[in-house]
CSV table of C-alpha atoms and ligand atoms in Angstrom, one decimal:
chain,number,residue,atom,x,y,z
A,1402,UNK,CA,1.4,68.3,34.2
A,1403,UNK,CA,0.9,65.0,36.0
A,1404,UNK,CA,4.5,62.8,36.3
A,1405,UNK,CA,5.8,60.9,33.6
A,1406,UNK,CA,4.8,57.1,34.5
A,1407,UNK,CA,7.3,54.4,35.3
A,1408,UNK,CA,6.7,51.5,32.9
A,1409,UNK,CA,6.7,48.1,33.9
A,1410,UNK,CA,7.2,45.2,31.7
A,1411,UNK,CA,6.2,41.7,32.9
A,1412,UNK,CA,3.8,43.0,35.1
A,1413,UNK,CA,1.6,40.0,35.5
A,1414,UNK,CA,4.9,37.9,36.3
A,1415,UNK,CA,7.1,37.3,39.5
A,1416,UNK,CA,9.6,39.9,39.0
A,1417,UNK,CA,7.6,42.3,37.3
A,1418,UNK,CA,4.5,41.9,39.5
A,1419,UNK,CA,6.8,42.5,42.7
A,1420,UNK,CA,8.2,45.9,41.2
A,1421,UNK,CA,4.6,46.8,40.4
A,1422,UNK,CA,3.5,46.0,43.9
A,1423,UNK,CA,6.2,47.8,45.5
A,1424,UNK,CA,5.9,51.0,43.1
A,1425,UNK,CA,2.3,51.5,43.7
A,1426,UNK,CA,3.0,51.3,47.7
A,1427,UNK,CA,5.3,54.1,47.3
A,1428,UNK,CA,2.8,55.9,44.9
A,1429,UNK,CA,4.9,56.1,42.1
A,1430,UNK,CA,3.0,56.6,38.8
A,1431,UNK,CA,3.3,53.3,36.9
A,1432,UNK,CA,1.9,51.9,33.5
A,1433,UNK,CA,2.1,48.1,33.6
A,1434,UNK,CA,2.6,46.5,30.2
A,1435,UNK,CA,0.9,43.2,29.6
A,1436,UNK,CA,0.3,41.1,26.5
A,1437,UNK,CA,-3.2,41.0,27.6
A,1438,UNK,CA,-4.4,44.1,29.6
A,1439,UNK,CA,-7.4,42.3,31.1
A,1440,UNK,CA,-4.9,40.4,33.0
A,1441,UNK,CA,-4.5,43.3,35.1
A,1442,UNK,CA,-7.3,45.8,34.5
A,1443,UNK,CA,-9.8,43.3,36.4
A,1444,UNK,CA,-7.9,43.3,39.7
A,1445,UNK,CA,-6.0,46.4,39.9
A,1446,UNK,CA,-8.4,49.2,40.4
A,1447,UNK,CA,-7.0,52.5,39.3
A,1448,UNK,CA,-3.7,51.0,37.6
A,1449,UNK,CA,-2.7,52.4,34.1
A,1450,UNK,CA,-2.3,49.6,31.8
A,1451,UNK,CA,-0.7,49.3,28.5
A,1452,UNK,CA,-0.6,46.6,25.8
A,1453,UNK,CA,3.0,45.2,25.1
A,1454,UNK,CA,4.0,42.0,23.0
A,1455,UNK,CA,8.0,42.1,22.8
A,1456,UNK,CA,7.4,40.2,19.9
A,1457,UNK,CA,5.1,42.5,18.0
A,1458,UNK,CA,7.2,45.8,17.4
A,1459,UNK,CA,3.7,47.4,16.0
A,1460,UNK,CA,2.9,47.5,20.0
A,1461,UNK,CA,6.1,49.5,21.2
A,1462,UNK,CA,5.1,53.0,20.2
A,1463,UNK,CA,1.7,53.3,22.1
A,1464,UNK,CA,3.7,51.3,25.3
A,1465,UNK,CA,6.3,54.0,25.6
A,1466,UNK,CA,4.7,57.1,24.8
A,1467,UNK,CA,4.8,59.5,27.5
A,1468,UNK,CA,6.6,57.5,29.9
A,1469,UNK,CA,9.5,58.7,32.2
A,1470,UNK,CA,11.5,55.3,33.4
A,1471,UNK,CA,11.5,51.8,32.5
A,1472,UNK,CA,11.5,48.4,34.5
A,1473,UNK,CA,12.7,45.5,32.2
A,1474,UNK,CA,12.6,41.8,32.4
A,1475,UNK,CA,13.4,39.1,29.7
A,1476,UNK,CA,10.5,36.9,29.6
A,1477,UNK,CA,11.8,33.4,30.1
A,1478,UNK,CA,10.2,32.2,26.7
A,1479,UNK,CA,12.4,34.8,24.9
A,1480,UNK,CA,15.9,33.8,23.9
A,1481,UNK,CA,16.2,35.9,20.8
A,1482,UNK,CA,16.5,39.6,22.8
A,1483,UNK,CA,17.6,41.5,19.4
A,1484,UNK,CA,14.5,42.1,18.0
A,1485,UNK,CA,12.3,41.7,20.8
A,1486,UNK,CA,13.6,43.1,24.2
A,1487,UNK,CA,16.6,45.2,22.8
A,1488,UNK,CA,14.3,46.8,19.8
A,1489,UNK,CA,12.0,47.7,22.7
A,1490,UNK,CA,14.7,49.3,24.7
A,1491,UNK,CA,15.3,51.5,21.3
A,1492,UNK,CA,11.8,52.4,21.3
A,1493,UNK,CA,11.7,53.5,24.8
A,1494,UNK,CA,15.2,55.4,24.7
A,1495,UNK,CA,13.6,57.1,21.3
A,1496,UNK,CA,10.5,58.3,23.4
A,1497,UNK,CA,12.8,59.8,25.8
A,1498,UNK,CA,13.3,57.3,28.6
A,1499,UNK,CA,15.9,58.6,31.1
A,1500,UNK,CA,16.6,55.5,33.1
A,1501,UNK,CA,16.2,51.7,32.6
A,1502,UNK,CA,16.4,49.2,35.5
A,1503,UNK,CA,17.1,45.7,33.8
A,1504,UNK,CA,16.3,42.6,36.0
A,1505,UNK,CA,19.2,40.5,34.7
A,1506,UNK,CA,20.9,37.2,36.2
A,1507,UNK,CA,23.8,36.7,38.3
A,1508,UNK,CA,27.0,36.2,36.4
A,1509,UNK,CA,25.6,37.8,33.2
A,1510,UNK,CA,28.5,40.1,32.8
A,1511,UNK,CA,31.0,37.1,32.1
A,1512,UNK,CA,28.5,34.9,30.6
A,1513,UNK,CA,27.9,35.5,26.8
A,1514,UNK,CA,25.6,32.4,26.6
A,1515,UNK,CA,22.9,34.0,28.6
A,1516,UNK,CA,20.4,36.2,26.8
A,1517,UNK,CA,20.8,39.0,29.4
A,1518,UNK,CA,24.4,39.6,28.7
A,1519,UNK,CA,23.0,40.9,25.3
A,1520,UNK,CA,20.6,43.0,26.8
A,1521,UNK,CA,23.1,44.5,29.4
A,1522,UNK,CA,25.6,45.2,26.4
A,1523,UNK,CA,22.7,46.8,24.2
A,1524,UNK,CA,21.7,49.2,27.1
A,1525,UNK,CA,25.5,50.2,27.3
A,1526,UNK,CA,25.7,50.8,23.6
A,1527,UNK,CA,22.3,52.6,23.7
A,1528,UNK,CA,23.7,55.4,26.1
A,1529,UNK,CA,20.8,55.3,28.4
A,1530,UNK,CA,21.3,55.7,32.3
A,1531,UNK,CA,20.6,52.2,33.8
A,1532,UNK,CA,21.2,50.2,36.7
A,1533,UNK,CA,21.6,46.2,36.3
A,1534,UNK,CA,20.1,44.2,39.1
A,1535,UNK,CA,21.8,40.4,38.9
A,1536,UNK,CA,19.7,38.1,41.1
A,1537,UNK,CA,20.7,34.7,42.1
A,1538,UNK,CA,18.3,32.0,42.3
A,1539,UNK,CA,14.6,32.7,43.1
A,1540,UNK,CA,13.1,31.4,46.4
A,1541,UNK,CA,9.8,31.8,44.4
A,1542,UNK,CA,10.8,28.9,42.3
A,1543,UNK,CA,9.2,27.0,45.2
A,1544,UNK,CA,6.0,28.9,44.6
A,1545,UNK,CA,6.0,28.5,40.7
A,1546,UNK,CA,7.9,25.6,39.4
A,1547,UNK,CA,8.2,23.4,42.0
A,1548,UNK,CA,4.6,24.2,43.5
A,1549,UNK,CA,2.9,21.2,42.2
A,1550,UNK,CA,5.8,18.7,43.2
A,1551,UNK,CA,5.5,19.8,46.6
A,1552,UNK,CA,1.5,20.3,46.6
A,1553,UNK,CA,0.4,16.9,45.2
A,1554,UNK,CA,3.8,14.7,45.7
A,1555,UNK,CA,5.3,16.1,48.7
A,1556,UNK,CA,8.3,16.3,47.2
A,1557,UNK,CA,11.4,18.7,45.8
A,1558,UNK,CA,12.6,17.1,42.8
A,1559,UNK,CA,15.6,18.9,41.1
A,1560,UNK,CA,18.8,17.8,40.0
A,1561,UNK,CA,20.8,20.0,42.4
A,1562,UNK,CA,22.8,17.4,44.4
A,1563,UNK,CA,23.7,18.9,47.7
A,1564,UNK,CA,24.4,22.0,46.2
A,1565,UNK,CA,23.7,25.2,48.4
A,1566,UNK,CA,21.7,28.0,47.3
A,1567,UNK,CA,21.2,31.3,48.6
A,1568,UNK,CA,17.7,31.6,47.6
A,1569,UNK,CA,16.7,35.5,47.0
A,1570,UNK,CA,13.1,36.5,47.4
A,1571,UNK,CA,11.5,38.1,44.5
A,1572,UNK,CA,9.7,40.6,46.5
A,1573,UNK,CA,13.2,41.9,47.7
A,1574,UNK,CA,14.1,42.6,44.2
A,1575,UNK,CA,10.8,44.4,43.5
A,1576,UNK,CA,11.7,46.7,46.6
A,1577,UNK,CA,15.1,47.4,45.3
A,1578,UNK,CA,14.0,48.0,41.6
A,1579,UNK,CA,11.2,50.3,43.2
A,1580,UNK,CA,13.5,52.1,45.2
A,1581,UNK,CA,16.1,52.8,42.2
A,1582,UNK,CA,13.3,53.5,39.8
A,1583,UNK,CA,11.7,56.3,42.2
A,1584,UNK,CA,15.1,58.0,42.5
A,1585,UNK,CA,17.9,56.7,40.7
A,1586,UNK,CA,20.6,59.0,42.3
A,1587,UNK,CA,23.7,57.0,43.2
A,1588,UNK,CA,22.6,53.8,41.2
A,1589,UNK,CA,23.3,55.0,37.6
A,1590,UNK,CA,25.3,52.6,36.0
A,1591,UNK,CA,25.6,50.4,39.0
A,1592,UNK,CA,25.3,46.5,38.6
A,1593,UNK,CA,24.0,44.9,41.9
A,1594,UNK,CA,24.5,41.2,42.6
A,1595,UNK,CA,21.3,40.2,44.5
A,1596,UNK,CA,21.1,37.2,47.1
A,1597,UNK,CA,19.6,35.8,49.9
A,1598,UNK,CA,21.0,36.2,53.5
A,1599,UNK,CA,21.9,32.3,53.7
A,1600,UNK,CA,22.7,29.4,51.5
A,1601,UNK,CA,20.7,26.3,52.2
A,1602,UNK,CA,20.5,22.8,50.6
A,1603,UNK,CA,17.4,21.3,49.2
A,1604,UNK,CA,17.3,18.9,51.8
A,1605,UNK,CA,17.2,21.8,54.4
A,1606,UNK,CA,14.4,23.4,52.3
A,1607,UNK,CA,12.2,20.3,52.4
A,1608,UNK,CA,12.7,20.1,56.4
A,1609,UNK,CA,11.6,24.2,56.5
A,1610,UNK,CA,8.5,22.9,54.0
A,1611,UNK,CA,7.7,20.0,56.1
A,1612,UNK,CA,7.8,22.0,59.4
A,1613,UNK,CA,5.8,24.9,58.0
A,1614,UNK,CA,3.2,22.4,56.1
A,1615,UNK,CA,2.7,19.9,59.2
A,1616,UNK,CA,3.3,16.9,56.6
A,1617,UNK,CA,6.6,15.1,55.4
A,1618,UNK,CA,7.9,16.9,52.1
A,1619,UNK,CA,11.2,15.3,50.9
A,1620,UNK,CA,13.9,16.1,48.8
A,1621,UNK,CA,14.4,13.6,46.1
A,1622,UNK,CA,17.8,14.5,44.0
A,1623,UNK,CA,16.6,14.3,40.2
A,1624,UNK,CA,19.4,12.7,37.6
A,1625,UNK,CA,19.7,15.1,34.5
A,1626,UNK,CA,17.7,12.8,32.3
A,1627,UNK,CA,14.8,12.4,34.9
A,1628,UNK,CA,14.6,16.1,35.6
A,1629,UNK,CA,14.7,16.8,31.7
A,1630,UNK,CA,12.1,14.3,31.2
A,1631,UNK,CA,9.8,15.8,34.4
A,1632,UNK,CA,9.8,19.2,32.9
A,1633,UNK,CA,8.9,18.1,29.4
A,1634,UNK,CA,6.1,16.0,30.8
A,1635,UNK,CA,4.6,18.8,32.7
A,1636,UNK,CA,4.4,20.9,29.2
A,1637,UNK,CA,7.8,23.1,29.5
A,1638,UNK,CA,9.0,23.6,25.8
A,1639,UNK,CA,12.5,21.8,24.9
A,1640,UNK,CA,14.7,24.8,24.8
A,1641,UNK,CA,13.5,26.0,28.3
A,1642,UNK,CA,13.6,22.6,29.6
A,1643,UNK,CA,17.6,22.5,28.4
A,1644,UNK,CA,17.9,26.0,30.1
A,1645,UNK,CA,16.3,24.8,33.4
A,1646,UNK,CA,18.2,21.3,33.5
A,1647,UNK,CA,21.7,23.1,32.9
A,1648,UNK,CA,20.9,25.9,35.7
A,1649,UNK,CA,19.8,23.2,38.3
A,1650,UNK,CA,22.7,20.9,37.4
A,1651,UNK,CA,24.8,24.2,38.1
A,1652,UNK,CA,23.6,24.4,41.4
A,1653,UNK,CA,25.5,21.3,42.3
A,1654,UNK,CA,28.6,23.0,41.8
A,1655,UNK,CA,27.5,25.8,43.9
A,1656,UNK,CA,27.0,28.2,41.1
A,1657,UNK,CA,24.0,29.9,43.2
A,1658,UNK,CA,25.7,29.4,47.0
A,1659,UNK,CA,27.8,32.6,47.2
A,1660,UNK,CA,26.1,34.8,49.9
A,1661,UNK,CA,26.3,38.7,48.7
A,1662,UNK,CA,25.5,41.4,51.4
A,1663,UNK,CA,24.7,43.7,48.7
A,1664,UNK,CA,20.8,43.2,48.9
A,1665,UNK,CA,20.7,44.0,52.6
A,1666,UNK,CA,22.7,47.1,52.1
A,1667,UNK,CA,20.3,48.4,49.5
A,1668,UNK,CA,17.4,47.2,51.4
A,1669,UNK,CA,18.4,48.7,54.6
A,1670,UNK,CA,17.5,45.4,56.5
A,1671,UNK,CA,18.2,41.9,56.4
A,1672,UNK,CA,16.7,40.4,53.1
A,1673,UNK,CA,13.9,37.8,53.5
A,1674,UNK,CA,15.2,34.1,54.3
A,1675,UNK,CA,13.6,30.9,52.2
A,1676,UNK,CA,11.8,30.3,55.3
A,1677,UNK,CA,10.1,33.5,55.6
A,1678,UNK,CA,9.0,32.9,52.0
A,1679,UNK,CA,7.9,29.7,52.9
A,1680,UNK,CA,5.9,31.0,55.9
A,1681,UNK,CA,4.3,33.4,53.7
A,1682,UNK,CA,2.7,31.1,50.9
A,1683,UNK,CA,1.9,27.7,52.9
A,1684,UNK,CA,-1.7,28.2,51.5
A,1685,UNK,CA,-0.2,27.4,48.0
A,1686,UNK,CA,1.1,24.1,48.7
A,1687,UNK,CA,-2.0,22.7,50.4
A,1688,UNK,CA,-3.3,19.9,48.3
A,1689,UNK,CA,-7.0,21.0,48.9
A,1690,UNK,CA,-6.5,24.6,47.4
B,3144,LIG,N1,13.9,31.5,38.1
B,3144,LIG,C1,14.8,32.0,38.8
B,3144,LIG,O1,15.6,31.5,39.9
B,3144,LIG,C2,15.9,33.3,38.1
B,3144,LIG,C3,17.1,33.8,38.7
B,3144,LIG,C4,17.5,35.1,38.2
B,3144,LIG,C5,17.0,35.5,37.1
B,3144,LIG,N2,16.2,35.1,36.6
B,3144,LIG,C6,15.3,35.9,35.4
B,3144,LIG,O2,14.0,36.4,35.7
B,3144,LIG,C7,13.3,36.4,34.3
B,3144,LIG,C8,12.0,35.8,34.6
B,3144,LIG,O3,11.1,36.6,35.3
B,3144,LIG,P1,10.1,35.9,36.0
B,3144,LIG,O4,10.1,35.0,37.2
B,3144,LIG,O5,9.2,37.2,36.7
B,3144,LIG,O6,9.0,35.6,34.6
B,3144,LIG,P2,7.6,35.0,35.0
B,3144,LIG,O7,7.0,35.0,36.0
B,3144,LIG,O8,7.5,34.2,33.9
B,3144,LIG,O9,6.9,36.3,34.0
B,3144,LIG,C9,7.2,36.7,32.7
B,3144,LIG,C10,6.5,37.9,32.4
B,3144,LIG,O10,6.9,38.3,30.9
B,3144,LIG,C11,5.4,38.5,30.4
B,3144,LIG,N3,5.8,38.1,28.8
B,3144,LIG,C12,6.2,36.9,28.6
B,3144,LIG,N4,6.0,36.9,27.0
B,3144,LIG,C13,5.9,38.3,26.7
B,3144,LIG,C14,6.1,38.8,25.4
B,3144,LIG,N5,6.2,38.1,24.2
B,3144,LIG,N6,5.9,40.5,25.4
B,3144,LIG,C15,5.7,40.9,26.9
B,3144,LIG,N7,5.6,40.5,27.7
B,3144,LIG,C16,5.8,39.2,27.7
B,3144,LIG,C17,4.5,37.4,30.9
B,3144,LIG,O11,3.3,38.0,30.8
B,3144,LIG,P3,2.1,37.2,30.1
B,3144,LIG,O12,2.3,35.7,30.0
B,3144,LIG,O13,0.9,37.4,31.4
B,3144,LIG,O14,1.5,37.9,29.1
B,3144,LIG,C18,5.0,37.7,32.4
B,3144,LIG,O15,4.4,38.9,33.0
B,3144,LIG,C19,14.3,35.8,33.3
B,3144,LIG,O16,14.8,36.6,32.8
B,3144,LIG,C20,15.0,34.6,33.9
B,3144,LIG,O17,16.3,34.4,33.4
B,3144,LIG,C21,15.4,33.8,37.0
């Protein structure tokens, strides 16, 4: 009998994609769960792909059938987690999943406003073994949300003032998640705050980008209103615009400045720095690409 696969929610996304890559490099059997399976089957030879829409409970039973463990992430567009993410947890537990790794967010235990808090609470109530990963601010915001500003306008435009940020590399999160999913021994019930190894300002990030790209990239501190307008002009829905603006203003106060040694301890090496992330992705910010 073949081993039961690990389910990976959000497998086309940044965190889920990193978890998928790490599990595959460890040769752990995986079922990638996506809304549109064609998004993965075309480029991932030999990968088991299942359909999951967290807003459509009729997709849950097939998605979880026969699976062993679950990697879970809350898609940014989903704010109401009760009928979506938490209902999916119930389906997975009902199907016999024996361990869940949740990509949560730093501070989710104390912050009732973030949806992750309600998922964490639900996991505890569901009685399933689980591990909570609570990452800080993603370095991959540079390759995702900030990419076009850097690429076309040579600027970082966020309302973060001179706040320091302990950027964490999503690939490191993927490695830790895969490690726990492969063997949860010693991680059951644990909650890990995960940050990068150093805290830098956006001026320092701009200097690193300038060096790596060979052209000047500047940090332009945005006002709250200016940033919200910028996100809306980029097509972000209103709710996510408000969430992103509040999160970035929190950076001014140092909300993401604390460096936590846990990630390095779990990886057994120094976590990647924001300079590493920049060096590995320079092609994404070339205007011509
Ligand atoms: N950005 C940060 O600095 C930061 C820091 C800490 C924590 N977080 C948390 O990390 C999470 C974001 O992770 P991410 O960056 O990997 O997000 P992402 O890149 O936007 O990926 C989201 C994934 O969810 C999938 N998805 C969207 N709607 C879905 C639905 N209805 N049913 C099933 N799948 C759906 C998407 O798949 P398709 O669209 O392809 O279907 C995609 O694979 C959020 O919970 C956020 O709060 C973010």
